[in-house]
Amino acid sequence: MTKEQILDKVQYNAEELFRSGTFFCSESVVQTVNDLLGQPFDKNVVKLASGFPIGMGKAGCLCGAVSGGQMALGMVFRAS
């Protein structure tokens, strides 16, 4: 897959998890990236992202997709 195809897949999968109500935004990003990487982290890693949706514990100060993305960067670099 090309870089663009991978990014499109990550976006689609994370949005689907969010839209379906399965996870909030930060959780959706972390789950999607863990899946994309072949689940190098325990499936419960998404629980680490549970305090970040709706602006860090519903404070509204930071988008959960941004905080989830930051966590995902750590996952990618740690897994490689």
PDB file of N, CA and C in Angstrom:
ATOM      1  N   MET A   1       0.831  -1.186   0.000  1.00  0.00           N
ATOM      2  CA  MET A   1       0.000   0.000   0.000  1.00  0.00           C
ATOM      3  C   MET A   1       0.876   1.250   0.000  1.00  0.00           C
ATOM      4  N   THR A   2       0.378   2.273  -0.627  1.00  0.00           N
ATOM      5  CA  THR A   2       1.090   3.546  -0.627  1.00  0.00           C
ATOM      6  C   THR A   2       0.835   4.267   0.698  1.00  0.00           C
ATOM      7  N   LYS A   3       1.630   5.263   0.967  1.00  0.00           N
ATOM      8  CA  LYS A   3       1.467   6.068   2.174  1.00  0.00           C
ATOM      9  C   LYS A   3       0.061   6.667   2.233  1.00  0.00           C
ATOM     10  N   GLU A   4      -0.405   7.163   1.109  1.00  0.00           N
ATOM     11  CA  GLU A   4      -1.734   7.771   1.048  1.00  0.00           C
ATOM     12  C   GLU A   4      -2.828   6.749   1.339  1.00  0.00           C
ATOM     13  N   GLN A   5      -2.667   5.540   0.819  1.00  0.00           N
ATOM     14  CA  GLN A   5      -3.653   4.492   1.069  1.00  0.00           C
ATOM     15  C   GLN A   5      -3.685   4.100   2.543  1.00  0.00           C
ATOM     16  N   ILE A   6      -2.518   4.044   3.146  1.00  0.00           N
ATOM     17  CA  ILE A   6      -2.451   3.723   4.578  1.00  0.00           C
ATOM     18  C   ILE A   6      -3.136   4.808   5.399  1.00  0.00           C
ATOM     19  N   LEU A   7      -2.839   6.060   5.076  1.00  0.00           N
ATOM     20  CA  LEU A   7      -3.460   7.165   5.799  1.00  0.00           C
ATOM     21  C   LEU A   7      -4.974   7.173   5.620  1.00  0.00           C
ATOM     22  N   ASP A   8      -5.435   6.909   4.399  1.00  0.00           N
ATOM     23  CA  ASP A   8      -6.879   6.836   4.140  1.00  0.00           C
ATOM     24  C   ASP A   8      -7.519   5.721   4.951  1.00  0.00           C
ATOM     25  N   LYS A   9      -6.835   4.577   5.031  1.00  0.00           N
ATOM     26  CA  LYS A   9      -7.365   3.443   5.791  1.00  0.00           C
ATOM     27  C   LYS A   9      -7.442   3.768   7.275  1.00  0.00           C
ATOM     28  N   VAL A  10      -6.405   4.380   7.807  1.00  0.00           N
ATOM     29  CA  VAL A  10      -6.402   4.765   9.218  1.00  0.00           C
ATOM     30  C   VAL A  10      -7.541   5.742   9.493  1.00  0.00           C
ATOM     31  N   GLN A  11      -7.687   6.742   8.650  1.00  0.00           N
ATOM     32  CA  GLN A  11      -8.758   7.719   8.826  1.00  0.00           C
ATOM     33  C   GLN A  11     -10.123   7.050   8.774  1.00  0.00           C
ATOM     34  N   TYR A  12     -10.340   6.217   7.784  1.00  0.00           N
ATOM     35  CA  TYR A  12     -11.630   5.551   7.628  1.00  0.00           C
ATOM     36  C   TYR A  12     -11.944   4.669   8.834  1.00  0.00           C
ATOM     37  N   ASN A  13     -10.974   3.846   9.236  1.00  0.00           N
ATOM     38  CA  ASN A  13     -11.214   2.919  10.336  1.00  0.00           C
ATOM     39  C   ASN A  13     -11.464   3.648  11.652  1.00  0.00           C
ATOM     40  N   ALA A  14     -10.683   4.682  11.932  1.00  0.00           N
ATOM     41  CA  ALA A  14     -10.872   5.446  13.164  1.00  0.00           C
ATOM     42  C   ALA A  14     -12.234   6.143  13.163  1.00  0.00           C
ATOM     43  N   GLU A  15     -12.605   6.713  12.031  1.00  0.00           N
ATOM     44  CA  GLU A  15     -13.913   7.378  11.939  1.00  0.00           C
ATOM     45  C   GLU A  15     -15.053   6.380  12.104  1.00  0.00           C
ATOM     46  N   GLU A  16     -14.899   5.194  11.560  1.00  0.00           N
ATOM     47  CA  GLU A  16     -15.943   4.174  11.703  1.00  0.00           C
ATOM     48  C   GLU A  16     -16.119   3.748  13.158  1.00  0.00           C
ATOM     49  N   LEU A  17     -15.015   3.557  13.866  1.00  0.00           N
ATOM     50  CA  LEU A  17     -15.094   3.199  15.287  1.00  0.00           C
ATOM     51  C   LEU A  17     -15.786   4.300  16.078  1.00  0.00           C
ATOM     52  N   PHE A  18     -15.495   5.544  15.728  1.00  0.00           N
ATOM     53  CA  PHE A  18     -16.125   6.672  16.403  1.00  0.00           C
ATOM     54  C   PHE A  18     -17.604   6.775  16.044  1.00  0.00           C
ATOM     55  N   ARG A  19     -17.909   6.733  14.757  1.00  0.00           N
ATOM     56  CA  ARG A  19     -19.300   6.869  14.298  1.00  0.00           C
ATOM     57  C   ARG A  19     -20.206   5.772  14.825  1.00  0.00           C
ATOM     58  N   SER A  20     -19.653   4.575  14.938  1.00  0.00           N
ATOM     59  CA  SER A  20     -20.460   3.439  15.402  1.00  0.00           C
ATOM     60  C   SER A  20     -20.720   3.496  16.903  1.00  0.00           C
ATOM     61  N   GLY A  21     -20.006   4.387  17.590  1.00  0.00           N
ATOM     62  CA  GLY A  21     -20.173   4.485  19.031  1.00  0.00           C
ATOM     63  C   GLY A  21     -19.324   3.481  19.797  1.00  0.00           C
ATOM     64  N   THR A  22     -18.463   2.773  19.085  1.00  0.00           N
ATOM     65  CA  THR A  22     -17.594   1.789  19.729  1.00  0.00           C
ATOM     66  C   THR A  22     -16.612   2.476  20.661  1.00  0.00           C
ATOM     67  N   PHE A  23     -15.997   3.556  20.199  1.00  0.00           N
ATOM     68  CA  PHE A  23     -15.026   4.311  20.978  1.00  0.00           C
ATOM     69  C   PHE A  23     -15.212   5.798  20.743  1.00  0.00           C
ATOM     70  N   PHE A  24     -14.655   6.610  21.660  1.00  0.00           N
ATOM     71  CA  PHE A  24     -14.531   8.041  21.417  1.00  0.00           C
ATOM     72  C   PHE A  24     -13.313   8.261  20.525  1.00  0.00           C
ATOM     73  N   CYS A  25     -13.061   9.516  20.184  1.00  0.00           N
ATOM     74  CA  CYS A  25     -12.031   9.835  19.189  1.00  0.00           C
ATOM     75  C   CYS A  25     -10.627   9.361  19.567  1.00  0.00           C
ATOM     76  N   SER A  26     -10.156   9.663  20.758  1.00  0.00           N
ATOM     77  CA  SER A  26      -8.798   9.253  21.129  1.00  0.00           C
ATOM     78  C   SER A  26      -8.660   7.740  21.157  1.00  0.00           C
ATOM     79  N   GLU A  27      -9.672   7.069  21.645  1.00  0.00           N
ATOM     80  CA  GLU A  27      -9.655   5.604  21.697  1.00  0.00           C
ATOM     81  C   GLU A  27      -9.673   5.009  20.293  1.00  0.00           C
ATOM     82  N   SER A  28     -10.443   5.614  19.410  1.00  0.00           N
ATOM     83  CA  SER A  28     -10.541   5.132  18.030  1.00  0.00           C
ATOM     84  C   SER A  28      -9.199   5.200  17.318  1.00  0.00           C
ATOM     85  N   VAL A  29      -8.476   6.293  17.524  1.00  0.00           N
ATOM     86  CA  VAL A  29      -7.170   6.448  16.882  1.00  0.00           C
ATOM     87  C   VAL A  29      -6.194   5.406  17.412  1.00  0.00           C
ATOM     88  N   VAL A  30      -6.136   5.237  18.718  1.00  0.00           N
ATOM     89  CA  VAL A  30      -5.206   4.276  19.316  1.00  0.00           C
ATOM     90  C   VAL A  30      -5.538   2.849  18.869  1.00  0.00           C
ATOM     91  N   GLN A  31      -6.809   2.491  18.865  1.00  0.00           N
ATOM     92  CA  GLN A  31      -7.211   1.153  18.427  1.00  0.00           C
ATOM     93  C   GLN A  31      -6.840   0.913  16.970  1.00  0.00           C
ATOM     94  N   THR A  32      -7.109   1.895  16.129  1.00  0.00           N
ATOM     95  CA  THR A  32      -6.826   1.769  14.701  1.00  0.00           C
ATOM     96  C   THR A  32      -5.335   1.604  14.437  1.00  0.00           C
ATOM     97  N   VAL A  33      -4.509   2.400  15.085  1.00  0.00           N
ATOM     98  CA  VAL A  33      -3.070   2.312  14.867  1.00  0.00           C
ATOM     99  C   VAL A  33      -2.521   0.990  15.402  1.00  0.00           C
ATOM    100  N   ASN A  34      -3.000   0.549  16.553  1.00  0.00           N
ATOM    101  CA  ASN A  34      -2.554  -0.746  17.073  1.00  0.00           C
ATOM    102  C   ASN A  34      -2.904  -1.861  16.093  1.00  0.00           C
ATOM    103  N   ASP A  35      -4.101  -1.817  15.533  1.00  0.00           N
ATOM    104  CA  ASP A  35      -4.500  -2.817  14.533  1.00  0.00           C
ATOM    105  C   ASP A  35      -3.610  -2.740  13.296  1.00  0.00           C
ATOM    106  N   LEU A  36      -3.367  -1.527  12.815  1.00  0.00           N
ATOM    107  CA  LEU A  36      -2.544  -1.338  11.623  1.00  0.00           C
ATOM    108  C   LEU A  36      -1.131  -1.896  11.824  1.00  0.00           C
ATOM    109  N   LEU A  37      -0.607  -1.747  13.025  1.00  0.00           N
ATOM    110  CA  LEU A  37       0.740  -2.234  13.319  1.00  0.00           C
ATOM    111  C   LEU A  37       0.794  -3.739  13.566  1.00  0.00           C
ATOM    112  N   GLY A  38      -0.364  -4.401  13.517  1.00  0.00           N
ATOM    113  CA  GLY A  38      -0.400  -5.836  13.767  1.00  0.00           C
ATOM    114  C   GLY A  38      -0.545  -6.174  15.243  1.00  0.00           C
ATOM    115  N   GLN A  39      -1.077  -5.238  16.009  1.00  0.00           N
ATOM    116  CA  GLN A  39      -1.333  -5.361  17.442  1.00  0.00           C
ATOM    117  C   GLN A  39      -0.094  -5.740  18.250  1.00  0.00           C
ATOM    118  N   PRO A  40       0.968  -4.920  18.150  1.00  0.00           N
ATOM    119  CA  PRO A  40       2.144  -5.183  18.976  1.00  0.00           C
ATOM    120  C   PRO A  40       1.889  -4.900  20.455  1.00  0.00           C
ATOM    121  N   PHE A  41       0.830  -4.143  20.730  1.00  0.00           N
ATOM    122  CA  PHE A  41       0.460  -3.827  22.100  1.00  0.00           C
ATOM    123  C   PHE A  41      -0.796  -4.606  22.465  1.00  0.00           C
ATOM    124  N   ASP A  42      -0.927  -4.947  23.719  1.00  0.00           N
ATOM    125  CA  ASP A  42      -2.111  -5.647  24.209  1.00  0.00           C
ATOM    126  C   ASP A  42      -3.365  -4.901  23.767  1.00  0.00           C
ATOM    127  N   LYS A  43      -4.420  -5.639  23.498  1.00  0.00           N
ATOM    128  CA  LYS A  43      -5.651  -5.005  23.016  1.00  0.00           C
ATOM    129  C   LYS A  43      -6.226  -4.010  24.024  1.00  0.00           C
ATOM    130  N   ASN A  44      -5.828  -4.117  25.262  1.00  0.00           N
ATOM    131  CA  ASN A  44      -6.297  -3.185  26.285  1.00  0.00           C
ATOM    132  C   ASN A  44      -5.578  -1.840  26.255  1.00  0.00           C
ATOM    133  N   VAL A  45      -4.649  -1.659  25.330  1.00  0.00           N
ATOM    134  CA  VAL A  45      -3.935  -0.381  25.222  1.00  0.00           C
ATOM    135  C   VAL A  45      -4.917   0.768  24.999  1.00  0.00           C
ATOM    136  N   VAL A  46      -6.041   0.476  24.403  1.00  0.00           N
ATOM    137  CA  VAL A  46      -7.033   1.519  24.142  1.00  0.00           C
ATOM    138  C   VAL A  46      -7.538   2.123  25.455  1.00  0.00           C
ATOM    139  N   LYS A  47      -7.463   1.375  26.540  1.00  0.00           N
ATOM    140  CA  LYS A  47      -7.900   1.906  27.831  1.00  0.00           C
ATOM    141  C   LYS A  47      -7.056   3.092  28.271  1.00  0.00           C
ATOM    142  N   LEU A  48      -5.791   3.134  27.820  1.00  0.00           N
ATOM    143  CA  LEU A  48      -4.939   4.272  28.156  1.00  0.00           C
ATOM    144  C   LEU A  48      -5.462   5.567  27.553  1.00  0.00           C
ATOM    145  N   ALA A  49      -6.194   5.453  26.464  1.00  0.00           N
ATOM    146  CA  ALA A  49      -6.721   6.631  25.775  1.00  0.00           C
ATOM    147  C   ALA A  49      -8.086   7.057  26.303  1.00  0.00           C
ATOM    148  N   SER A  50      -8.630   6.309  27.242  1.00  0.00           N
ATOM    149  CA  SER A  50      -9.995   6.563  27.700  1.00  0.00           C
ATOM    150  C   SER A  50     -10.178   7.860  28.482  1.00  0.00           C
ATOM    151  N   GLY A  51      -9.108   8.428  29.006  1.00  0.00           N
ATOM    152  CA  GLY A  51      -9.233   9.681  29.734  1.00  0.00           C
ATOM    153  C   GLY A  51      -9.060  10.919  28.871  1.00  0.00           C
ATOM    154  N   PHE A  52      -8.871  10.727  27.572  1.00  0.00           N
ATOM    155  CA  PHE A  52      -8.549  11.851  26.707  1.00  0.00           C
ATOM    156  C   PHE A  52      -9.671  12.334  25.786  1.00  0.00           C
ATOM    157  N   PRO A  53     -10.766  11.610  25.629  1.00  0.00           N
ATOM    158  CA  PRO A  53     -11.787  12.119  24.712  1.00  0.00           C
ATOM    159  C   PRO A  53     -12.504  13.355  25.261  1.00  0.00           C
ATOM    160  N   ILE A  54     -13.133  14.051  24.358  1.00  0.00           N
ATOM    161  CA  ILE A  54     -13.917  15.250  24.652  1.00  0.00           C
ATOM    162  C   ILE A  54     -13.062  16.272  25.389  1.00  0.00           C
ATOM    163  N   GLY A  55     -11.838  16.419  24.941  1.00  0.00           N
ATOM    164  CA  GLY A  55     -10.963  17.441  25.484  1.00  0.00           C
ATOM    165  C   GLY A  55     -10.381  17.120  26.846  1.00  0.00           C
ATOM    166  N   MET A  56      -9.750  15.988  26.985  1.00  0.00           N
ATOM    167  CA  MET A  56      -9.105  15.540  28.225  1.00  0.00           C
ATOM    168  C   MET A  56     -10.100  15.481  29.377  1.00  0.00           C
ATOM    169  N   GLY A  57     -10.776  14.373  29.470  1.00  0.00           N
ATOM    170  CA  GLY A  57     -11.728  14.175  30.556  1.00  0.00           C
ATOM    171  C   GLY A  57     -12.915  15.110  30.518  1.00  0.00           C
ATOM    172  N   LYS A  58     -13.396  15.410  29.337  1.00  0.00           N
ATOM    173  CA  LYS A  58     -14.551  16.277  29.091  1.00  0.00           C
ATOM    174  C   LYS A  58     -14.305  17.745  29.441  1.00  0.00           C
ATOM    175  N   ALA A  59     -13.045  18.152  29.537  1.00  0.00           N
ATOM    176  CA  ALA A  59     -12.730  19.544  29.842  1.00  0.00           C
ATOM    177  C   ALA A  59     -12.848  20.438  28.617  1.00  0.00           C
ATOM    178  N   GLY A  60     -12.840  19.848  27.423  1.00  0.00           N
ATOM    179  CA  GLY A  60     -12.988  20.608  26.194  1.00  0.00           C
ATOM    180  C   GLY A  60     -11.753  21.383  25.777  1.00  0.00           C
ATOM    181  N   CYS A  61     -10.601  21.041  26.337  1.00  0.00           N
ATOM    182  CA  CYS A  61      -9.415  21.847  26.063  1.00  0.00           C
ATOM    183  C   CYS A  61      -8.511  21.279  24.970  1.00  0.00           C
ATOM    184  N   LEU A  62      -8.663  20.021  24.599  1.00  0.00           N
ATOM    185  CA  LEU A  62      -7.824  19.440  23.555  1.00  0.00           C
ATOM    186  C   LEU A  62      -8.618  18.350  22.844  1.00  0.00           C
ATOM    187  N   CYS A  63      -8.643  18.417  21.536  1.00  0.00           N
ATOM    188  CA  CYS A  63      -9.366  17.425  20.742  1.00  0.00           C
ATOM    189  C   CYS A  63      -8.818  16.021  21.025  1.00  0.00           C
ATOM    190  N   GLY A  64      -9.694  15.084  21.280  1.00  0.00           N
ATOM    191  CA  GLY A  64      -9.290  13.707  21.556  1.00  0.00           C
ATOM    192  C   GLY A  64      -8.571  13.057  20.396  1.00  0.00           C
ATOM    193  N   ALA A  65      -8.901  13.450  19.178  1.00  0.00           N
ATOM    194  CA  ALA A  65      -8.197  12.881  18.023  1.00  0.00           C
ATOM    195  C   ALA A  65      -6.736  13.332  18.016  1.00  0.00           C
ATOM    196  N   VAL A  66      -6.485  14.542  18.488  1.00  0.00           N
ATOM    197  CA  VAL A  66      -5.107  15.031  18.562  1.00  0.00           C
ATOM    198  C   VAL A  66      -4.343  14.287  19.653  1.00  0.00           C
ATOM    199  N   SER A  67      -4.935  14.156  20.830  1.00  0.00           N
ATOM    200  CA  SER A  67      -4.246  13.436  21.909  1.00  0.00           C
ATOM    201  C   SER A  67      -4.088  11.958  21.560  1.00  0.00           C
ATOM    202  N   GLY A  68      -5.083  11.363  20.905  1.00  0.00           N
ATOM    203  CA  GLY A  68      -4.953   9.983  20.446  1.00  0.00           C
ATOM    204  C   GLY A  68      -3.866   9.840  19.401  1.00  0.00           C
ATOM    205  N   GLY A  69      -3.761  10.835  18.533  1.00  0.00           N
ATOM    206  CA  GLY A  69      -2.704  10.825  17.525  1.00  0.00           C
ATOM    207  C   GLY A  69      -1.328  10.916  18.147  1.00  0.00           C
ATOM    208  N   GLN A  70      -1.199  11.711  19.195  1.00  0.00           N
ATOM    209  CA  GLN A  70       0.075  11.824  19.901  1.00  0.00           C
ATOM    210  C   GLN A  70       0.454  10.484  20.529  1.00  0.00           C
ATOM    211  N   MET A  71      -0.517   9.812  21.122  1.00  0.00           N
ATOM    212  CA  MET A  71      -0.263   8.481  21.683  1.00  0.00           C
ATOM    213  C   MET A  71       0.117   7.496  20.579  1.00  0.00           C
ATOM    214  N   ALA A  72      -0.556   7.608  19.453  1.00  0.00           N
ATOM    215  CA  ALA A  72      -0.282   6.712  18.331  1.00  0.00           C
ATOM    216  C   ALA A  72       1.132   6.901  17.798  1.00  0.00           C
ATOM    217  N   LEU A  73       1.616   8.137  17.784  1.00  0.00           N
ATOM    218  CA  LEU A  73       3.002   8.376  17.364  1.00  0.00           C
ATOM    219  C   LEU A  73       3.965   7.619  18.268  1.00  0.00           C
ATOM    220  N   GLY A  74       3.721   7.661  19.557  1.00  0.00           N
ATOM    221  CA  GLY A  74       4.544   6.904  20.490  1.00  0.00           C
ATOM    222  C   GLY A  74       4.470   5.410  20.235  1.00  0.00           C
ATOM    223  N   MET A  75       3.291   4.922  19.889  1.00  0.00           N
ATOM    224  CA  MET A  75       3.112   3.502  19.585  1.00  0.00           C
ATOM    225  C   MET A  75       3.912   3.108  18.343  1.00  0.00           C
ATOM    226  N   VAL A  76       3.840   3.945  17.320  1.00  0.00           N
ATOM    227  CA  VAL A  76       4.528   3.653  16.064  1.00  0.00           C
ATOM    228  C   VAL A  76       6.031   3.626  16.279  1.00  0.00           C
ATOM    229  N   PHE A  77       6.562   4.625  16.957  1.00  0.00           N
ATOM    230  CA  PHE A  77       8.001   4.683  17.150  1.00  0.00           C
ATOM    231  C   PHE A  77       8.496   3.626  18.123  1.00  0.00           C
ATOM    232  N   ARG A  78       7.690   3.248  19.079  1.00  0.00           N
ATOM    233  CA  ARG A  78       8.065   2.191  20.027  1.00  0.00           C
ATOM    234  C   ARG A  78       8.022   0.831  19.355  1.00  0.00           C
ATOM    235  N   ALA A  79       7.075   0.627  18.455  1.00  0.00           N
ATOM    236  CA  ALA A  79       6.906  -0.668  17.784  1.00  0.00           C
ATOM    237  C   ALA A  79       7.945  -0.890  16.689  1.00  0.00           C
ATOM    238  N   SER A  80       8.575   0.177  16.209  1.00  0.00           N
ATOM    239  CA  SER A  80       9.512   0.021  15.095  1.00  0.00           C
ATOM    240  C   SER A  80      10.925  -0.217  15.557  1.00  0.00           C
TER     241      SER A  80
END
